[in-house]
Coordinates of C-alpha atoms and ligand atoms in Angstrom, one line a residue:
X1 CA 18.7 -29.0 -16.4
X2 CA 16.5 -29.0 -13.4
X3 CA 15.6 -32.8 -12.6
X4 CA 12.8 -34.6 -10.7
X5 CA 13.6 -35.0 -7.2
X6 CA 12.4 -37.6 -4.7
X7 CA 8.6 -37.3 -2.7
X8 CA 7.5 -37.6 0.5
X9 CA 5.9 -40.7 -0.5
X10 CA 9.0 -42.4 -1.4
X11 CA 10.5 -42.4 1.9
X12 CA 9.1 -45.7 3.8
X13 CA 6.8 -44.7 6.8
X14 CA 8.5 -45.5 9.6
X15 CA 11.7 -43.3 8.4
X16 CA 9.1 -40.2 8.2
X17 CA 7.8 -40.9 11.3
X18 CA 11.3 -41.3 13.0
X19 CA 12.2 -37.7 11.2
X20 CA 9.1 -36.0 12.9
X21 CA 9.5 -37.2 16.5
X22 CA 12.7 -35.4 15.9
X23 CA 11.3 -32.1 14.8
X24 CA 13.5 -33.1 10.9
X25 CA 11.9 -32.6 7.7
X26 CA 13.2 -33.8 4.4
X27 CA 14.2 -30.9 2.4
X28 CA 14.6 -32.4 -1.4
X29 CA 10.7 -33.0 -1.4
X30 CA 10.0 -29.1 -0.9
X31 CA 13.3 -28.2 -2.6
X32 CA 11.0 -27.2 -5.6
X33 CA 8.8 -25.4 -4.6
X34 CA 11.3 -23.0 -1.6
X35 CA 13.5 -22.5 -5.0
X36 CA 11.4 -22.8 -8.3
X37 CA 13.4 -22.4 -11.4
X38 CA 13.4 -19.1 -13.0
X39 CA 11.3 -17.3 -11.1
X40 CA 9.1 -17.0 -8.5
X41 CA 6.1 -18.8 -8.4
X42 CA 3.9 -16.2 -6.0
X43 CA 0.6 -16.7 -4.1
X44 CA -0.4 -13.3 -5.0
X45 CA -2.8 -13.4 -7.8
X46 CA -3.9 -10.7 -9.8
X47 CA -7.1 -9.3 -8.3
X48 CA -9.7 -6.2 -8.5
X49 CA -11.9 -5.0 -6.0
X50 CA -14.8 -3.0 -7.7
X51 CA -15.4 0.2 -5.3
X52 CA -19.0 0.5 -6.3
X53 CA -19.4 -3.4 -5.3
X54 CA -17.4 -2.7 -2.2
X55 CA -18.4 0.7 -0.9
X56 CA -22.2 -0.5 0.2
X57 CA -20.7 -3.5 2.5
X58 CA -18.4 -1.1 3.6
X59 CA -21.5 1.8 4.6
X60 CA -23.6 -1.3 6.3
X61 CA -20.7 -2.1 8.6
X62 CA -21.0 1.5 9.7
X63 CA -24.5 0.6 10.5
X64 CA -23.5 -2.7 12.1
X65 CA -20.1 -2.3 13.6
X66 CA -19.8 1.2 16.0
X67 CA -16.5 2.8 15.5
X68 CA -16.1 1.6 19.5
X69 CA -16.6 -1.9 18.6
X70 CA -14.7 -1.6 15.8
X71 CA -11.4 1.3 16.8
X72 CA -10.5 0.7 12.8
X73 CA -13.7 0.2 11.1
X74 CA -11.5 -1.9 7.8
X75 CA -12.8 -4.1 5.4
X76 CA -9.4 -5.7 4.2
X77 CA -9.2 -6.4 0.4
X78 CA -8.3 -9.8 1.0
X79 CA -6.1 -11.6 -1.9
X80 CA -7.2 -14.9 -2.6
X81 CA -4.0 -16.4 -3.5
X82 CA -3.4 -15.8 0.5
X83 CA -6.7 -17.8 1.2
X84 CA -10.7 -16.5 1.5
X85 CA -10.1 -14.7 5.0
X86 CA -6.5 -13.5 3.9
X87 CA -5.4 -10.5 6.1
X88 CA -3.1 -9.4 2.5
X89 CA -2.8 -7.9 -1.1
X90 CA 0.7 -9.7 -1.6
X91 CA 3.2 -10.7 0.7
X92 CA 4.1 -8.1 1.8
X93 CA 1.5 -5.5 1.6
X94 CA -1.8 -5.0 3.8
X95 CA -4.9 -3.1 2.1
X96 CA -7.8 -2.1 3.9
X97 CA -10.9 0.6 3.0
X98 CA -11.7 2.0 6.2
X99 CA -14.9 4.2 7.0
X100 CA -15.3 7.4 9.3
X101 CA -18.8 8.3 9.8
X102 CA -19.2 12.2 10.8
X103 CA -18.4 13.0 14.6
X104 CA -16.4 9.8 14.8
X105 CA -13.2 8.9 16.3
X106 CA -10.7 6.4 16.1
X107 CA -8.3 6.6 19.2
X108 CA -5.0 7.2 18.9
X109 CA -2.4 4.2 19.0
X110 CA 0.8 3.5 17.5
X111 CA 2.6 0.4 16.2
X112 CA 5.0 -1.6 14.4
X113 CA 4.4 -1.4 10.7
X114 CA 4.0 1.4 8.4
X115 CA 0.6 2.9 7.1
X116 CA -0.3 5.6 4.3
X117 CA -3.7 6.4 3.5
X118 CA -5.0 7.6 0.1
X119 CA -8.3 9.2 0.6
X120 CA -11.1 8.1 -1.3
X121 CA -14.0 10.4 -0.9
X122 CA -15.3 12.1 1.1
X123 CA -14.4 15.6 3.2
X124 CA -14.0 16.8 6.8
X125 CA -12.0 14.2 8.3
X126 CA -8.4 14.2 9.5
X127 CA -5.8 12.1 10.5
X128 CA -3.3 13.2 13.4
X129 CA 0.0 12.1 13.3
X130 CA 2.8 13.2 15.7
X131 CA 1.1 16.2 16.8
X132 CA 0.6 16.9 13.2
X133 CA -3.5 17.4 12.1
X134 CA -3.6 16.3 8.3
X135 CA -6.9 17.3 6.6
X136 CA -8.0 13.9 4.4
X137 CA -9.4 15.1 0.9
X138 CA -9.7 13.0 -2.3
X139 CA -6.0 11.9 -3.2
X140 CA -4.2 13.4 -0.4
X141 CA -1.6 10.7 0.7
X142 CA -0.9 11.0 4.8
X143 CA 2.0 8.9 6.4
X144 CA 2.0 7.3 9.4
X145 CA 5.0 5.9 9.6
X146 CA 6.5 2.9 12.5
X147 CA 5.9 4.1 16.0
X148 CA 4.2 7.3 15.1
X149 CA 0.9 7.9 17.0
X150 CA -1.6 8.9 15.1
X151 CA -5.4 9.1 15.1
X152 CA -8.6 9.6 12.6
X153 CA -11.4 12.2 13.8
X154 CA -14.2 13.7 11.6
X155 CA -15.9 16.9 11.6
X156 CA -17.9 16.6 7.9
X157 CA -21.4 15.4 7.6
X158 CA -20.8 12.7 5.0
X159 CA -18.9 9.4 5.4
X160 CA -15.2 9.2 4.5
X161 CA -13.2 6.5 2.8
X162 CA -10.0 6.0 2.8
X163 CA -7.1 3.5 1.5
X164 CA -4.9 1.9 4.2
X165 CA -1.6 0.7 2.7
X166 CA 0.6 -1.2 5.4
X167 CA 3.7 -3.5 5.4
X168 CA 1.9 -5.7 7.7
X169 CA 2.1 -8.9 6.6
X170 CA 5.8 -8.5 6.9
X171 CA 6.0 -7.3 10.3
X172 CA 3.3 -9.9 11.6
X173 CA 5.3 -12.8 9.6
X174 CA 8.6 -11.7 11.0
X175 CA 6.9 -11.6 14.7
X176 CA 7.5 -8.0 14.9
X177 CA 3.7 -6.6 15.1
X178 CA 2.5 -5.0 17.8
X179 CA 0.4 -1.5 18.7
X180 CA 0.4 0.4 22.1
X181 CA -3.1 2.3 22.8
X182 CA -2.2 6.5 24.1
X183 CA -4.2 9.5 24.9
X184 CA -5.9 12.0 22.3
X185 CA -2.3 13.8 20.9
X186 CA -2.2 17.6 21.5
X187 CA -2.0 19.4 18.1
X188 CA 1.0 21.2 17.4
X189 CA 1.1 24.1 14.6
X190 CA 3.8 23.1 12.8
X191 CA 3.6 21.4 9.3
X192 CA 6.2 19.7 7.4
X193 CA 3.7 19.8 4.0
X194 CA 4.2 23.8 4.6
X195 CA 7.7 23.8 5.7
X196 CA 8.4 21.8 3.1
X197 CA 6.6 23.4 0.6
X198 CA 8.6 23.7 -2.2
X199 CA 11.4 21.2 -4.1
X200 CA 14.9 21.8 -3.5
X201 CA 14.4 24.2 -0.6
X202 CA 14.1 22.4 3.1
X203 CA 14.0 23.9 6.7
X204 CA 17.9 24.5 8.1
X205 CA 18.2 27.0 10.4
X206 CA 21.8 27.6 11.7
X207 CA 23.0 25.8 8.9
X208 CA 22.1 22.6 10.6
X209 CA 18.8 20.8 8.4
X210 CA 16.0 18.7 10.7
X211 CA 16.6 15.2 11.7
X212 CA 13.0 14.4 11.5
X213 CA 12.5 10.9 9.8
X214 CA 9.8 12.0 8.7
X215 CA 9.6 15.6 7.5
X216 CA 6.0 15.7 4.9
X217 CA 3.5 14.1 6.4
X218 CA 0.7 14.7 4.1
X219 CA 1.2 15.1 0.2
X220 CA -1.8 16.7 -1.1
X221 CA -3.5 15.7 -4.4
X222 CA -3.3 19.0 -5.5
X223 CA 0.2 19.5 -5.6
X224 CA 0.8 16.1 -7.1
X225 CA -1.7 16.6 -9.5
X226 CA -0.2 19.5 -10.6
X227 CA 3.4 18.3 -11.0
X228 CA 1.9 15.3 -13.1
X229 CA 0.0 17.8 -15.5
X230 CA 3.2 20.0 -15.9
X231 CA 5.3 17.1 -16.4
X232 CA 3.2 16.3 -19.1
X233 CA 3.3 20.0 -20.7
X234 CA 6.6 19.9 -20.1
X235 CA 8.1 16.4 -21.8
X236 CA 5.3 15.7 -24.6
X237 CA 7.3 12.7 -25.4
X238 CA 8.1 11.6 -22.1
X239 CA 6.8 7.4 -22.1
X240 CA 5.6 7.8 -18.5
X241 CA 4.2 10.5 -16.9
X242 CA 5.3 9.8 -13.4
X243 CA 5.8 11.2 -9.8
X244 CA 8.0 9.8 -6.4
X245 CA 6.5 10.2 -3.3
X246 CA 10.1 10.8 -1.2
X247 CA 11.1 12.0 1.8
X248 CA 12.2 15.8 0.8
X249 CA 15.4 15.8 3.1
X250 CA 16.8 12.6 1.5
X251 CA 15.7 12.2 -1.8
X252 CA 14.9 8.6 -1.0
X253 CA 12.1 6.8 -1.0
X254 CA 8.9 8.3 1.7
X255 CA 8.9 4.9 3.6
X256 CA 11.2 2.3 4.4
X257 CA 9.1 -0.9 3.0
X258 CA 6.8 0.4 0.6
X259 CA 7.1 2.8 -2.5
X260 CA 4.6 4.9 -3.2
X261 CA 4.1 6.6 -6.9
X262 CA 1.2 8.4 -8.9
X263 CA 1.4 7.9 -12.8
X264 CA -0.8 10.1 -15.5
X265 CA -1.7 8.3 -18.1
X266 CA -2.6 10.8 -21.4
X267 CA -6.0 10.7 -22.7
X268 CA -6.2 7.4 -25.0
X269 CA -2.3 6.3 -23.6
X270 CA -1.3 2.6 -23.3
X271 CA 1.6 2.0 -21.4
X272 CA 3.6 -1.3 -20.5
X273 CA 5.4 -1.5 -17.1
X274 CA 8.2 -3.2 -16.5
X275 CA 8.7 -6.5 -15.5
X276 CA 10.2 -6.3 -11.7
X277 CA 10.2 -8.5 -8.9
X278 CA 7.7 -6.4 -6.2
X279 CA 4.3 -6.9 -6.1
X280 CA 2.4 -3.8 -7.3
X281 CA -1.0 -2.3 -6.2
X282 CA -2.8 0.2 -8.3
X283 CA -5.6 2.3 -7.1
X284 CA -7.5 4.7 -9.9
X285 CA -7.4 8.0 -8.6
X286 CA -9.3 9.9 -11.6
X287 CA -10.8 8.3 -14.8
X288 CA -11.0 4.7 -16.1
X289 CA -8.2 2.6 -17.1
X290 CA -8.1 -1.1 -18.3
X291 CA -5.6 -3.7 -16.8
X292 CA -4.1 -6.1 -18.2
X293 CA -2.6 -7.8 -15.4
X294 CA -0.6 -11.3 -16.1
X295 CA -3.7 -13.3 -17.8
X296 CA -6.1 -11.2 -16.4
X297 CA -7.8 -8.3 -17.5
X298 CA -9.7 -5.8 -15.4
X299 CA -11.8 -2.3 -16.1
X300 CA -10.8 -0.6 -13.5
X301 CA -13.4 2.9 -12.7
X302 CA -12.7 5.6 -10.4
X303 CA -11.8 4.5 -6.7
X304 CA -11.3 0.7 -8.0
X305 CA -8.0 -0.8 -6.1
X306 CA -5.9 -4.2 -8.4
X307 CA -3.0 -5.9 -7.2
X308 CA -0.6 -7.5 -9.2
X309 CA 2.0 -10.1 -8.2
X310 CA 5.8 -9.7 -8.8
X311 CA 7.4 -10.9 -12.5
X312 CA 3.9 -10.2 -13.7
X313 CA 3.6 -7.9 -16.9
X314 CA 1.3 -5.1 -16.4
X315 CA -0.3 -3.1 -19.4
X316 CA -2.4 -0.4 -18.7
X317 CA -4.9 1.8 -20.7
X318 CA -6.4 5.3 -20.0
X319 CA -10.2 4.5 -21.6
X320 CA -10.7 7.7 -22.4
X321 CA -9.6 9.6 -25.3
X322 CA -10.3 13.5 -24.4
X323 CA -9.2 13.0 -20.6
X324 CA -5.9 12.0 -18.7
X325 CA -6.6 9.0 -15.8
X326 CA -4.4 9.6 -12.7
X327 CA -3.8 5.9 -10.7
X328 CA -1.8 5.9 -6.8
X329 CA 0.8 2.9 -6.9
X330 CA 2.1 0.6 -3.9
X331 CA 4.7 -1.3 -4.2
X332 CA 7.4 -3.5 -2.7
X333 CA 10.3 -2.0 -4.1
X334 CA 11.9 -0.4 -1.4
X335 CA 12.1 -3.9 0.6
X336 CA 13.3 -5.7 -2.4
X337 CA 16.2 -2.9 -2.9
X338 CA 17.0 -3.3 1.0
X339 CA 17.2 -7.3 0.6
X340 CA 19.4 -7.4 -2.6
X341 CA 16.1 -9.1 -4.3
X342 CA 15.1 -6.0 -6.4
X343 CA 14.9 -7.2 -10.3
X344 CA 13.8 -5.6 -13.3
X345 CA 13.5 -7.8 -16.2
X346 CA 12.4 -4.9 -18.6
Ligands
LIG401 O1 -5.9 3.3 10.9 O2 -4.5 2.8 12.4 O3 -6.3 -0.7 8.1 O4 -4.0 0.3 12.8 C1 -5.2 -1.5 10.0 C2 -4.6 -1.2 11.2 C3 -5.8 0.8 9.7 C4 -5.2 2.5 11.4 C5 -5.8 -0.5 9.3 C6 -4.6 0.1 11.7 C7 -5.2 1.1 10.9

């Protein structure tokens, strides 16, 4: 039985005050709330950020903010549970929807924590990364991963969108964020998303396979899209019609904090995820799809981005009967496998 423990405000003044000119601090007060019983009680709170509400603000700080003033021009999807200016989704994910205006360029930098980007609309742009020129289109997923330099430049003639995911608020809260500014990368011709074209067959000349971290750089929609949609031909019964992104040398999982997936839902399917301990965010690639996130419910259209905390239930629903809805997850789950904290309660 869990009992009620002592406050603050039981402990006479002048023994709190002796406690902080010593830098001490009662634990049995907090003991609660640093271990609450049963699960987690998380500051993440289900939220949705409408794309058609967002994408406007987001086109006038093009107008007001030059990319030189700006180097990542990002409005962050800020979580309230985290606070109004909140610089995160959950604890330990970043999201931001950054804009490239035609002829633009973000400068090249590396740092600390890991970034994907899920492109949003929008053609022409690109996104170096080690040497590597990765053309952005609508769904394409491009790593950069920790320490790799990389760089956004723009040769279209409409704006481009995109979807930063980061581990961020992890590396900033364990005092490990940091980026180093470098000079416009030389484009090499190779291509780990051509090299590594195909499943089951990777580069190893001499009998000796690549060493590379980090061998795909770029998954395209296309090809993702297309294993979702034979997937579906293929299982008609399968629950879940859903995709990995993984490194193609390892098997494992394409980054080291976050997970990234993409999940088809059939026309008119419902489907209930599982009840793990990561926080999860979903962004709606193609089609509509209702969320029912915790207590909260949310009609998520095209583009739209939800977060929803860990030990949360999550149903979703494809809101249209004739045509499948394709939504891009995030999630924590690599990190939480790492610590030993990974749970799934079913
Ligand atoms: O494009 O390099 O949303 O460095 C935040 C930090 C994007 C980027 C963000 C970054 C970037």
């Amino acid at each position: 039985m869990t009992t009620t423990l002592g406050t603050l405000d039981d402990l006479p003044a002048d023994y709190r005050a002796a406690l902080a000119e010593q830098h001490l601090v009662p634990l049995w007060p907090s003991l609660r709330a640093l271990l609450p019983p049963e699960k987690p009680q998380p500051r993440t709170r289900p939220t949705h950020w409408c794309y058609e509400a967002l994408r406007p603000l987001l086109l006038r700080a093009g107008a007001l903010t030059p990319i030189e003033k700006a180097e990542r021009r990002v409005l962050v999807l800020a979580n309230p549970g985290f606070g109004a200016d909140s610089m995160q989704a959950s604890a330990a994910m970043y999201l931001g929807m950054q804009l490239l205006l035609p002829g633009e360029w973000a400068p090249s930098h590396r740092h600390t924590p890991n970034a994907v980007r899920m492109v949003v609309e929008g053609e022409g742009a690109y996104t170096t990364v080690d040497g590597q020129q990765c053309p952005m289109k609508r769904g394409d997923l491009i790593l950069t991963p920790t320490g790799l330099w990389h760089e956004h430049g723009h040769d279209g003639d409409q704006p481009v969108v995109w979807l930063d995911v980061l581990d961020l608020p992890l590396v900033h809260y364990l005092e490990a964020s940091y980026h180093v500014d470098g000079p416009r990368q030389v484009v090499s011709p190779g291509h780990g998303e051509r090299t590594h074209a195909h499943g089951g067959i990777v580069p190893a000349p001499l009998f000796e396979r690549g060493d590379a971290a980090f061998p795909v750089l770029r998954y395209p929609w296309e090809a993702t899209r297309a294993a979702l949609e034979a997937l579906a031909a293929d299982q008609p019964g399968l629950a879940a019609v859903q995709v990995a992104y993984v490194n193609p040398a390892t098997g494992g999982d394409a980054q080291a904090m976050l997970g990234y997936h993409a999940l088809m839902l059939r026309p008119g399917q419902r489907l209930q995820l599982p009840l793990r301990s990561p926080a999860l965010v979903l962004h709606v690639i193609e089609g509509g799809v209702d969320a029912q996130i915790g207590d909260s419910t949310f009609s998520l259209a095209e583009a739209d981005t939800a977060c929803a905390p860990g030990f949360t239930a999550v149903r979703l629903a494809n809101r249209s009967a004739s045509a499948p809805a394709f939504v891009f997850l995030a999630d924590e789950t690599p990190l939480h496998k790492k610590l030993g904290l990974f749970e799934n309660r079913g």
